[in-house]
Amino acid sequence: TGVKWIWFTAAPIKSPVGEIVGAIETLWDKTEDKKAEEDRERHTTELSTLCSIYSALSNSIDIDTGMVGAMRAVRNFLAADGICIYMRGKDGRYYHRYSDGISHTACKKIKVADKRSIIRQVGQSGEFAIYDHQPQGDSEEITFIKEEGINSLAYIPISSKEKKNFGVILISSRQPKQFSSDQRNVLELIGNRIGVALENSERQKQYIKSEEKYRTLFNSEPHPIFILNSETFEILDINQRVQVSYEFKREELLGVSFLELGEENDEEMARGLKHLSRDHSSLFVKKRHYRKGRRPFFVNINISHATYGESSVIIASTTDITESVEKETQLIQASKLTTLGQMAAGIAHEISQPLNVIQICADFF
């Protein structure tokens, strides 16, 4: 039926004379918990990427500098080799606008996507497309793909609320099957984010709509999320779920060290934040945090790095596991009581033996 993740406990069963005659094992199927943990880690990575793209596009003085940062964030997230962006001109044709990676020079060879190109087809249809092999054909685009040795392709239409399908993002990799349909949602968000930035730059807006969309995404996350200073671990921003779970107002937490929400002198958490690798996330399980009024509850904490312009921050996402911890404690307590009962039965048996001898002797006398 597939691989399962199992958590188990075991305790020996002893006879009245102390010999081990068996064992009790308790098995918990943790497959769903493990899947949820992996989903949280993936979601944290996606959120970190979106934050990096948002930061690059928002904090840059000009759109060209912002697009370079955004394209590199997308390449790092997808482990891609190259990215090209084509924009629709007034004549309805698609022109090369930006590129990064191994295809930086090659992208420029396709200055205009011809009628047979996949770029034009995706741009006109607005349909997301993934290829895990080299597509067939003799168009200029197919020739470019073969010359570059590209084996995986993802085409993302660029849209915004007010302007549909005005560009196409072409992401390429030399590795086969590099992109999957599971990434569709985040890639569509990336296409939308870049589309908003490009549209706003043309209208000389300061990304007001982009900020609203980011804040909506941030606040819609069902788990509490903290944005931390990577040096001092002070809380720079929180989503609305933090206020619900921790019962603090936003202004009460801003500037407070994230470590103050947990146990005093939690060296493991402090070391984890201090030595967090920029390329990996870390998970801390069964940590005690406190709601307003120092009321304790248990959480799992997932942390990872993100970049806001030139500043490095840490994203910390927590998950309330208090109910699971309480059930686990109850199971362990029940196991202890079972062992105590077995021990009491053994002691009673040992005491009854000399009493029986005394009784027989008394009857004899």
mmCIF file of C-alpha atoms in Angstrom:
data_model
loop_
_atom_site.group_PDB
_atom_site.id
_atom_site.type_symbol
_atom_site.label_atom_id
_atom_site.label_comp_id
_atom_site.label_asym_id
_atom_site.label_seq_id
_atom_site.Cartn_x
_atom_site.Cartn_y
_atom_site.Cartn_z
ATOM 1 C CA THR A 1 0.000 0.000 0.000
ATOM 2 C CA GLY A 2 3.041 2.286 -0.047
ATOM 3 C CA VAL A 3 5.529 3.640 2.493
ATOM 4 C CA LYS A 4 4.246 4.577 5.932
ATOM 5 C CA TRP A 5 5.845 6.519 8.779
ATOM 6 C CA ILE A 6 5.320 4.776 12.126
ATOM 7 C CA TRP A 7 5.947 5.997 15.697
ATOM 8 C CA PHE A 8 6.030 3.240 18.276
ATOM 9 C CA THR A 9 6.720 2.546 21.965
ATOM 10 C CA ALA A 10 7.623 -0.788 23.532
ATOM 11 C CA ALA A 11 7.713 -2.143 27.105
ATOM 12 C CA PRO A 12 8.702 -5.633 28.381
ATOM 13 C CA ILE A 13 6.252 -7.980 30.112
ATOM 14 C CA LYS A 14 7.850 -9.813 33.037
ATOM 15 C CA SER A 15 6.740 -12.942 34.895
ATOM 16 C CA PRO A 16 6.382 -13.000 38.713
ATOM 17 C CA VAL A 17 9.958 -14.260 38.960
ATOM 18 C CA GLY A 18 11.309 -11.400 36.829
ATOM 19 C CA GLU A 19 11.754 -13.219 33.531
ATOM 20 C CA ILE A 20 10.829 -11.384 30.335
ATOM 21 C CA VAL A 21 7.978 -13.334 28.774
ATOM 22 C CA GLY A 22 6.769 -10.853 26.174
ATOM 23 C CA ALA A 23 6.471 -7.239 25.176
ATOM 24 C CA ILE A 24 3.810 -4.611 24.577
ATOM 25 C CA GLU A 25 4.199 -2.404 21.505
ATOM 26 C CA THR A 26 2.080 0.591 20.617
ATOM 27 C CA LEU A 27 2.145 1.715 16.967
ATOM 28 C CA TRP A 28 0.975 5.100 15.655
ATOM 29 C CA ASP A 29 0.576 5.744 11.955
ATOM 30 C CA LYS A 30 2.282 9.119 11.474
ATOM 31 C CA THR A 31 2.073 9.108 7.670
ATOM 32 C CA GLU A 32 -0.450 11.945 7.533
ATOM 33 C CA ASP A 33 1.572 13.992 10.046
ATOM 34 C CA LYS A 34 4.719 13.432 7.981
ATOM 35 C CA LYS A 35 2.929 14.460 4.799
ATOM 36 C CA ALA A 36 1.587 17.560 6.542
ATOM 37 C CA GLU A 37 5.107 18.384 7.726
ATOM 38 C CA GLU A 38 6.481 18.061 4.194
ATOM 39 C CA ASP A 39 3.625 20.197 2.872
ATOM 40 C CA ARG A 40 4.426 22.870 5.469
ATOM 41 C CA GLU A 41 8.090 22.848 4.480
ATOM 42 C CA ARG A 42 7.196 23.119 0.798
ATOM 43 C CA HIS A 43 4.755 25.905 1.531
ATOM 44 C CA THR A 44 7.392 27.758 3.569
ATOM 45 C CA THR A 45 9.801 27.518 0.622
ATOM 46 C CA GLU A 46 7.140 28.811 -1.750
ATOM 47 C CA LEU A 47 6.308 31.659 0.623
ATOM 48 C CA SER A 48 9.999 32.519 0.955
ATOM 49 C CA THR A 49 10.312 32.635 -2.841
ATOM 50 C CA LEU A 50 7.264 34.856 -3.201
ATOM 51 C CA CYS A 51 8.663 37.156 -0.496
ATOM 52 C CA SER A 52 11.994 37.339 -2.336
ATOM 53 C CA ILE A 53 10.258 38.148 -5.635
ATOM 54 C CA TYR A 54 8.067 40.717 -3.954
ATOM 55 C CA SER A 55 11.078 42.256 -2.250
ATOM 56 C CA ALA A 56 13.146 42.417 -5.442
ATOM 57 C CA LEU A 57 10.327 44.056 -7.385
ATOM 58 C CA SER A 58 9.291 46.445 -4.599
ATOM 59 C CA ASN A 59 12.629 47.638 -3.233
ATOM 60 C CA SER A 60 14.447 48.228 -6.509
ATOM 61 C CA ILE A 61 14.763 51.754 -7.853
ATOM 62 C CA ASP A 62 13.938 50.652 -11.406
ATOM 63 C CA ILE A 63 11.982 47.729 -12.824
ATOM 64 C CA ASP A 64 14.991 46.296 -14.718
ATOM 65 C CA THR A 65 16.993 45.830 -11.510
ATOM 66 C CA GLY A 66 13.950 44.356 -9.812
ATOM 67 C CA MET A 67 13.368 41.872 -12.615
ATOM 68 C CA VAL A 68 16.955 40.592 -12.348
ATOM 69 C CA GLY A 69 16.427 39.842 -8.658
ATOM 70 C CA ALA A 70 13.015 38.270 -9.298
ATOM 71 C CA MET A 71 14.321 36.017 -12.089
ATOM 72 C CA ARG A 72 17.184 34.797 -9.924
ATOM 73 C CA ALA A 73 14.770 34.014 -7.096
ATOM 74 C CA VAL A 74 12.648 31.947 -9.508
ATOM 75 C CA ARG A 75 15.728 30.140 -10.859
ATOM 76 C CA ASN A 76 16.930 29.274 -7.357
ATOM 77 C CA PHE A 77 13.493 28.027 -6.323
ATOM 78 C CA LEU A 78 13.101 25.771 -9.368
ATOM 79 C CA ALA A 79 16.799 24.863 -9.758
ATOM 80 C CA ALA A 80 16.423 26.076 -13.350
ATOM 81 C CA ASP A 81 19.223 26.895 -15.779
ATOM 82 C CA GLY A 82 17.658 29.812 -17.585
ATOM 83 C CA ILE A 83 14.675 32.139 -17.733
ATOM 84 C CA CYS A 84 13.384 34.366 -20.550
ATOM 85 C CA ILE A 85 10.523 36.876 -20.462
ATOM 86 C CA TYR A 86 8.636 37.945 -23.583
ATOM 87 C CA MET A 87 6.174 40.842 -23.633
ATOM 88 C CA ARG A 88 3.340 41.440 -26.071
ATOM 89 C CA GLY A 89 3.755 44.535 -28.186
ATOM 90 C CA LYS A 90 1.056 46.790 -29.582
ATOM 91 C CA ASP A 91 1.130 44.765 -32.798
ATOM 92 C CA GLY A 92 0.203 41.580 -30.882
ATOM 93 C CA ARG A 93 3.625 39.963 -31.370
ATOM 94 C CA TYR A 94 5.800 38.785 -28.456
ATOM 95 C CA TYR A 95 9.206 40.436 -28.017
ATOM 96 C CA HIS A 96 12.171 39.429 -25.830
ATOM 97 C CA ARG A 97 12.387 41.719 -22.803
ATOM 98 C CA TYR A 98 14.382 40.089 -19.978
ATOM 99 C CA SER A 99 16.575 37.006 -19.517
ATOM 100 C CA ASP A 100 18.896 35.420 -16.962
ATOM 101 C CA GLY A 101 21.035 32.265 -16.668
ATOM 102 C CA ILE A 102 22.603 30.107 -19.371
ATOM 103 C CA SER A 103 20.056 31.343 -21.903
ATOM 104 C CA HIS A 104 20.777 35.040 -21.343
ATOM 105 C CA THR A 105 22.463 35.383 -24.724
ATOM 106 C CA ALA A 106 20.457 32.664 -26.438
ATOM 107 C CA CYS A 107 17.130 34.230 -25.477
ATOM 108 C CA LYS A 108 18.087 37.352 -27.327
ATOM 109 C CA LYS A 109 18.375 35.299 -30.516
ATOM 110 C CA ILE A 110 14.584 34.982 -30.464
ATOM 111 C CA LYS A 111 13.875 38.694 -30.535
ATOM 112 C CA VAL A 112 10.362 38.093 -31.808
ATOM 113 C CA ALA A 113 8.360 34.887 -31.288
ATOM 114 C CA ASP A 114 7.046 33.713 -34.649
ATOM 115 C CA LYS A 115 3.570 32.315 -35.329
ATOM 116 C CA ARG A 116 4.682 28.680 -34.838
ATOM 117 C CA SER A 117 6.372 29.281 -31.477
ATOM 118 C CA ILE A 118 5.049 27.865 -28.219
ATOM 119 C CA ILE A 119 5.651 31.288 -26.666
ATOM 120 C CA ARG A 120 3.055 32.843 -28.950
ATOM 121 C CA GLN A 121 0.606 29.956 -28.417
ATOM 122 C CA VAL A 122 0.824 30.235 -24.617
ATOM 123 C CA GLY A 123 0.574 34.015 -24.789
ATOM 124 C CA GLN A 124 -2.564 33.899 -26.929
ATOM 125 C CA SER A 125 -4.283 31.071 -25.047
ATOM 126 C CA GLY A 126 -3.198 32.056 -21.545
ATOM 127 C CA GLU A 127 -2.736 28.364 -20.763
ATOM 128 C CA PHE A 128 0.102 27.194 -18.505
ATOM 129 C CA ALA A 129 2.348 24.557 -20.225
ATOM 130 C CA ILE A 130 5.059 22.131 -19.066
ATOM 131 C CA TYR A 131 7.323 19.977 -21.267
ATOM 132 C CA ASP A 132 9.556 17.270 -19.759
ATOM 133 C CA HIS A 133 11.252 16.636 -23.100
ATOM 134 C CA GLN A 134 12.281 18.583 -26.184
ATOM 135 C CA PRO A 135 9.165 19.511 -28.198
ATOM 136 C CA GLN A 136 9.079 18.659 -31.888
ATOM 137 C CA GLY A 137 9.117 21.186 -34.683
ATOM 138 C CA ASP A 138 11.373 23.359 -36.832
ATOM 139 C CA SER A 139 10.557 26.819 -35.508
ATOM 140 C CA GLU A 140 13.251 29.232 -34.371
ATOM 141 C CA GLU A 141 12.278 28.519 -30.792
ATOM 142 C CA ILE A 142 12.648 24.716 -31.147
ATOM 143 C CA THR A 143 16.073 25.213 -32.753
ATOM 144 C CA PHE A 144 17.114 27.393 -29.801
ATOM 145 C CA ILE A 145 15.943 24.710 -27.346
ATOM 146 C CA LYS A 146 17.909 21.957 -29.099
ATOM 147 C CA GLU A 147 21.070 24.056 -29.405
ATOM 148 C CA GLU A 148 21.014 24.829 -25.680
ATOM 149 C CA GLY A 149 20.478 21.160 -24.754
ATOM 150 C CA ILE A 150 17.291 21.966 -22.858
ATOM 151 C CA ASN A 151 15.162 19.001 -21.724
ATOM 152 C CA SER A 152 12.555 20.619 -19.414
ATOM 153 C CA LEU A 153 10.423 23.673 -20.152
ATOM 154 C CA ALA A 154 7.771 25.616 -18.278
ATOM 155 C CA TYR A 155 5.727 28.340 -19.989
ATOM 156 C CA ILE A 156 3.897 30.734 -17.660
ATOM 157 C CA PRO A 157 1.494 33.338 -19.058
ATOM 158 C CA ILE A 158 1.909 36.767 -17.468
ATOM 159 C CA SER A 159 -1.341 38.355 -16.354
ATOM 160 C CA SER A 160 -2.786 40.786 -13.856
ATOM 161 C CA LYS A 161 -6.325 41.602 -12.775
ATOM 162 C CA GLU A 162 -6.623 44.448 -15.236
ATOM 163 C CA LYS A 163 -4.537 43.097 -18.097
ATOM 164 C CA LYS A 164 -4.665 39.508 -19.357
ATOM 165 C CA ASN A 165 -1.922 37.533 -21.109
ATOM 166 C CA PHE A 166 0.434 40.389 -21.953
ATOM 167 C CA GLY A 167 3.600 38.295 -21.669
ATOM 168 C CA VAL A 168 5.125 34.832 -21.269
ATOM 169 C CA ILE A 169 7.828 33.531 -18.905
ATOM 170 C CA LEU A 170 9.927 30.704 -20.367
ATOM 171 C CA ILE A 171 11.815 28.711 -17.696
ATOM 172 C CA SER A 172 14.286 26.093 -18.955
ATOM 173 C CA SER A 173 16.446 23.332 -17.498
ATOM 174 C CA ARG A 174 18.897 20.865 -18.982
ATOM 175 C CA GLN A 175 17.633 18.237 -16.559
ATOM 176 C CA PRO A 176 14.644 16.137 -17.711
ATOM 177 C CA LYS A 177 11.379 16.276 -15.749
ATOM 178 C CA GLN A 178 12.572 19.260 -13.701
ATOM 179 C CA PHE A 179 9.128 20.863 -13.432
ATOM 180 C CA SER A 180 5.894 19.249 -12.249
ATOM 181 C CA SER A 181 2.193 20.067 -12.342
ATOM 182 C CA ASP A 182 2.283 20.276 -8.515
ATOM 183 C CA GLN A 183 4.180 23.548 -8.911
ATOM 184 C CA ARG A 184 1.450 25.037 -11.076
ATOM 185 C CA ASN A 185 -0.150 27.168 -8.348
ATOM 186 C CA VAL A 186 3.064 28.817 -7.202
ATOM 187 C CA LEU A 187 4.240 29.326 -10.808
ATOM 188 C CA GLU A 188 0.951 30.994 -11.641
ATOM 189 C CA LEU A 189 1.425 33.225 -8.581
ATOM 190 C CA ILE A 190 4.925 34.057 -9.822
ATOM 191 C CA GLY A 191 3.549 34.923 -13.262
ATOM 192 C CA ASN A 192 0.894 37.082 -11.658
ATOM 193 C CA ARG A 193 3.420 38.785 -9.363
ATOM 194 C CA ILE A 194 5.748 39.657 -12.241
ATOM 195 C CA GLY A 195 2.767 40.759 -14.316
ATOM 196 C CA VAL A 196 1.613 43.159 -11.627
ATOM 197 C CA ALA A 197 5.105 44.618 -11.306
ATOM 198 C CA LEU A 198 5.467 45.131 -15.052
ATOM 199 C CA GLU A 199 2.036 46.670 -15.370
ATOM 200 C CA ASN A 200 2.616 49.019 -12.458
ATOM 201 C CA SER A 201 5.994 50.067 -13.809
ATOM 202 C CA GLU A 202 4.402 51.031 -17.106
ATOM 203 C CA ARG A 203 1.890 53.155 -15.245
ATOM 204 C CA GLN A 204 4.556 54.461 -12.833
ATOM 205 C CA LYS A 205 2.762 53.126 -9.753
ATOM 206 C CA GLN A 206 4.595 52.144 -6.561
ATOM 207 C CA TYR A 207 3.319 48.584 -6.380
ATOM 208 C CA ILE A 208 0.297 49.402 -4.205
ATOM 209 C CA LYS A 209 -1.743 46.573 -5.681
ATOM 210 C CA SER A 210 1.224 44.234 -5.343
ATOM 211 C CA GLU A 211 1.445 45.069 -1.633
ATOM 212 C CA GLU A 212 -2.256 44.322 -1.169
ATOM 213 C CA LYS A 213 -1.944 40.958 -2.922
ATOM 214 C CA TYR A 214 1.120 40.019 -0.894
ATOM 215 C CA ARG A 215 -0.591 41.007 2.361
ATOM 216 C CA THR A 216 -3.679 38.981 1.413
ATOM 217 C CA LEU A 217 -1.538 35.915 0.693
ATOM 218 C CA PHE A 218 0.432 36.464 3.897
ATOM 219 C CA ASN A 219 -2.651 36.874 6.070
ATOM 220 C CA SER A 220 -4.563 34.025 4.424
ATOM 221 C CA GLU A 221 -1.995 31.461 5.593
ATOM 222 C CA PRO A 222 -3.726 29.217 8.200
ATOM 223 C CA HIS A 223 -0.536 28.910 10.304
ATOM 224 C CA PRO A 224 1.093 31.716 12.340
ATOM 225 C CA ILE A 225 4.006 33.279 10.433
ATOM 226 C CA PHE A 226 6.695 35.556 11.867
ATOM 227 C CA ILE A 227 9.208 37.626 9.863
ATOM 228 C CA LEU A 228 12.364 37.934 12.000
ATOM 229 C CA ASN A 229 15.515 40.005 11.918
ATOM 230 C CA SER A 230 18.231 37.483 11.023
ATOM 231 C CA GLU A 231 20.698 38.991 13.512
ATOM 232 C CA THR A 232 18.645 39.913 16.588
ATOM 233 C CA PHE A 233 15.632 37.612 15.913
ATOM 234 C CA GLU A 234 13.309 40.540 16.656
ATOM 235 C CA ILE A 235 9.845 40.225 15.128
ATOM 236 C CA LEU A 236 9.539 42.520 12.105
ATOM 237 C CA ASP A 237 6.121 41.424 10.882
ATOM 238 C CA ILE A 238 3.391 38.864 11.600
ATOM 239 C CA ASN A 239 0.290 37.599 9.823
ATOM 240 C CA GLN A 240 -3.211 37.772 11.264
ATOM 241 C CA ARG A 241 -3.114 34.146 12.407
ATOM 242 C CA VAL A 242 -0.426 35.056 14.970
ATOM 243 C CA GLN A 243 -2.807 37.464 16.671
ATOM 244 C CA VAL A 244 -5.479 34.749 16.859
ATOM 245 C CA SER A 245 -3.198 31.955 18.121
ATOM 246 C CA TYR A 246 -1.009 33.959 20.513
ATOM 247 C CA GLU A 247 -3.686 36.508 21.489
ATOM 248 C CA PHE A 248 -1.262 39.429 21.198
ATOM 249 C CA LYS A 249 -1.921 42.527 19.130
ATOM 250 C CA ARG A 250 0.454 43.212 16.257
ATOM 251 C CA GLU A 251 2.038 46.243 17.920
ATOM 252 C CA GLU A 252 2.661 44.219 21.098
ATOM 253 C CA LEU A 253 4.882 41.733 19.233
ATOM 254 C CA LEU A 254 6.784 43.966 16.797
ATOM 255 C CA GLY A 255 10.321 44.482 18.086
ATOM 256 C CA VAL A 256 10.046 41.609 20.577
ATOM 257 C CA SER A 257 12.544 38.734 20.317
ATOM 258 C CA PHE A 258 10.972 35.574 18.909
ATOM 259 C CA LEU A 259 12.769 33.611 21.639
ATOM 260 C CA GLU A 260 10.676 35.370 24.309
ATOM 261 C CA LEU A 261 7.577 33.520 23.084
ATOM 262 C CA GLY A 262 9.077 30.211 24.241
ATOM 263 C CA GLU A 263 10.895 28.778 27.223
ATOM 264 C CA GLU A 264 13.616 30.835 28.863
ATOM 265 C CA ASN A 265 17.155 29.777 27.933
ATOM 266 C CA ASP A 266 16.020 27.543 25.041
ATOM 267 C CA GLU A 267 19.540 26.939 23.750
ATOM 268 C CA GLU A 268 18.427 24.584 20.972
ATOM 269 C CA MET A 269 16.123 27.194 19.430
ATOM 270 C CA ALA A 270 18.703 29.962 19.829
ATOM 271 C CA ARG A 271 21.397 27.862 18.138
ATOM 272 C CA GLY A 272 19.002 26.874 15.369
ATOM 273 C CA LEU A 273 18.193 30.502 14.541
ATOM 274 C CA LYS A 274 21.836 31.579 14.781
ATOM 275 C CA HIS A 275 23.278 28.797 12.628
ATOM 276 C CA LEU A 276 20.416 28.434 10.133
ATOM 277 C CA SER A 277 21.750 27.633 6.661
ATOM 278 C CA ARG A 278 20.544 29.930 3.905
ATOM 279 C CA ASP A 279 19.821 26.978 1.619
ATOM 280 C CA HIS A 280 17.833 24.844 4.065
ATOM 281 C CA SER A 281 14.934 25.031 6.485
ATOM 282 C CA SER A 282 14.942 23.646 10.030
ATOM 283 C CA LEU A 283 12.122 22.036 11.998
ATOM 284 C CA PHE A 284 11.860 22.158 15.798
ATOM 285 C CA VAL A 285 9.264 19.833 17.273
ATOM 286 C CA LYS A 286 7.257 19.956 20.471
ATOM 287 C CA LYS A 287 8.371 23.404 21.631
ATOM 288 C CA ARG A 288 6.475 25.134 24.461
ATOM 289 C CA HIS A 289 5.221 28.608 23.536
ATOM 290 C CA TYR A 290 3.110 30.994 25.585
ATOM 291 C CA ARG A 291 -0.029 32.885 24.761
ATOM 292 C CA LYS A 292 -0.772 36.243 26.320
ATOM 293 C CA GLY A 293 -0.871 35.790 30.083
ATOM 294 C CA ARG A 294 1.894 33.120 29.931
ATOM 295 C CA ARG A 295 -0.581 30.341 29.109
ATOM 296 C CA PRO A 296 1.464 27.496 27.603
ATOM 297 C CA PHE A 297 0.799 25.451 24.480
ATOM 298 C CA PHE A 298 2.960 23.236 22.237
ATOM 299 C CA VAL A 299 4.054 24.018 18.681
ATOM 300 C CA ASN A 300 6.243 22.726 15.874
ATOM 301 C CA ILE A 301 8.408 25.507 14.413
ATOM 302 C CA ASN A 302 9.681 25.629 10.821
ATOM 303 C CA ILE A 303 12.273 28.307 9.999
ATOM 304 C CA SER A 304 14.021 29.332 6.782
ATOM 305 C CA HIS A 305 15.849 32.318 5.298
ATOM 306 C CA ALA A 306 14.319 34.873 2.940
ATOM 307 C CA THR A 307 15.592 38.103 1.395
ATOM 308 C CA TYR A 308 14.000 41.545 1.437
ATOM 309 C CA GLY A 309 16.051 43.533 -1.060
ATOM 310 C CA GLU A 310 19.531 43.641 0.469
ATOM 311 C CA SER A 311 18.332 42.554 3.923
ATOM 312 C CA SER A 312 18.234 38.958 5.089
ATOM 313 C CA VAL A 313 15.317 37.852 7.263
ATOM 314 C CA ILE A 314 14.065 34.611 8.775
ATOM 315 C CA ILE A 315 10.571 33.230 8.233
ATOM 316 C CA ALA A 316 9.255 31.252 11.209
ATOM 317 C CA SER A 317 6.022 29.284 10.845
ATOM 318 C CA THR A 318 4.451 27.582 13.883
ATOM 319 C CA THR A 319 1.840 24.820 14.113
ATOM 320 C CA ASP A 320 -0.224 24.190 17.254
ATOM 321 C CA ILE A 321 0.195 20.526 18.292
ATOM 322 C CA THR A 322 -1.139 20.829 21.845
ATOM 323 C CA GLU A 323 -3.928 18.308 21.254
ATOM 324 C CA SER A 324 -1.520 15.719 19.845
ATOM 325 C CA VAL A 325 0.884 16.175 22.761
ATOM 326 C CA GLU A 326 -1.934 15.734 25.277
ATOM 327 C CA LYS A 327 -3.064 12.493 23.606
ATOM 328 C CA GLU A 328 0.508 11.225 23.536
ATOM 329 C CA THR A 329 0.891 12.014 27.255
ATOM 330 C CA GLN A 330 -2.335 10.161 28.043
ATOM 331 C CA LEU A 331 -1.123 7.086 26.145
ATOM 332 C CA ILE A 332 2.216 7.073 27.974
ATOM 333 C CA GLN A 333 0.432 7.467 31.319
ATOM 334 C CA ALA A 334 -1.843 4.527 30.497
ATOM 335 C CA SER A 335 1.217 2.445 29.638
ATOM 336 C CA LYS A 336 2.793 3.341 32.984
ATOM 337 C CA LEU A 337 -0.355 2.343 34.866
ATOM 338 C CA THR A 338 -0.404 -0.991 33.049
ATOM 339 C CA THR A 339 3.184 -1.669 34.078
ATOM 340 C CA LEU A 340 2.397 -0.630 37.673
ATOM 341 C CA GLY A 341 -0.552 -3.037 37.765
ATOM 342 C CA GLN A 342 1.640 -5.888 36.550
ATOM 343 C CA MET A 343 4.226 -5.084 39.198
ATOM 344 C CA ALA A 344 1.575 -4.980 41.929
ATOM 345 C CA ALA A 345 0.213 -8.365 40.846
ATOM 346 C CA GLY A 346 3.720 -9.836 41.004
ATOM 347 C CA ILE A 347 4.345 -8.457 44.478
ATOM 348 C CA ALA A 348 1.022 -9.828 45.714
ATOM 349 C CA HIS A 349 1.967 -13.217 44.312
ATOM 350 C CA GLU A 350 5.341 -13.154 46.070
ATOM 351 C CA ILE A 351 3.729 -12.200 49.397
ATOM 352 C CA SER A 352 1.052 -14.896 49.110
ATOM 353 C CA GLN A 353 3.628 -17.723 48.877
ATOM 354 C CA PRO A 354 5.116 -17.450 52.451
ATOM 355 C CA LEU A 355 1.647 -16.733 53.833
ATOM 356 C CA ASN A 356 0.421 -20.028 52.396
ATOM 357 C CA VAL A 357 3.302 -21.899 54.066
ATOM 358 C CA ILE A 358 2.535 -20.257 57.416
ATOM 359 C CA GLN A 359 -1.122 -21.153 57.050
ATOM 360 C CA ILE A 360 -0.327 -24.831 56.338
ATOM 361 C CA CYS A 361 2.071 -25.006 59.323
ATOM 362 C CA ALA A 362 -0.505 -23.378 61.576
ATOM 363 C CA ASP A 363 -3.126 -25.916 60.498
ATOM 364 C CA PHE A 364 -0.643 -28.765 61.206
ATOM 365 C CA PHE A 365 0.108 -27.521 64.706
#
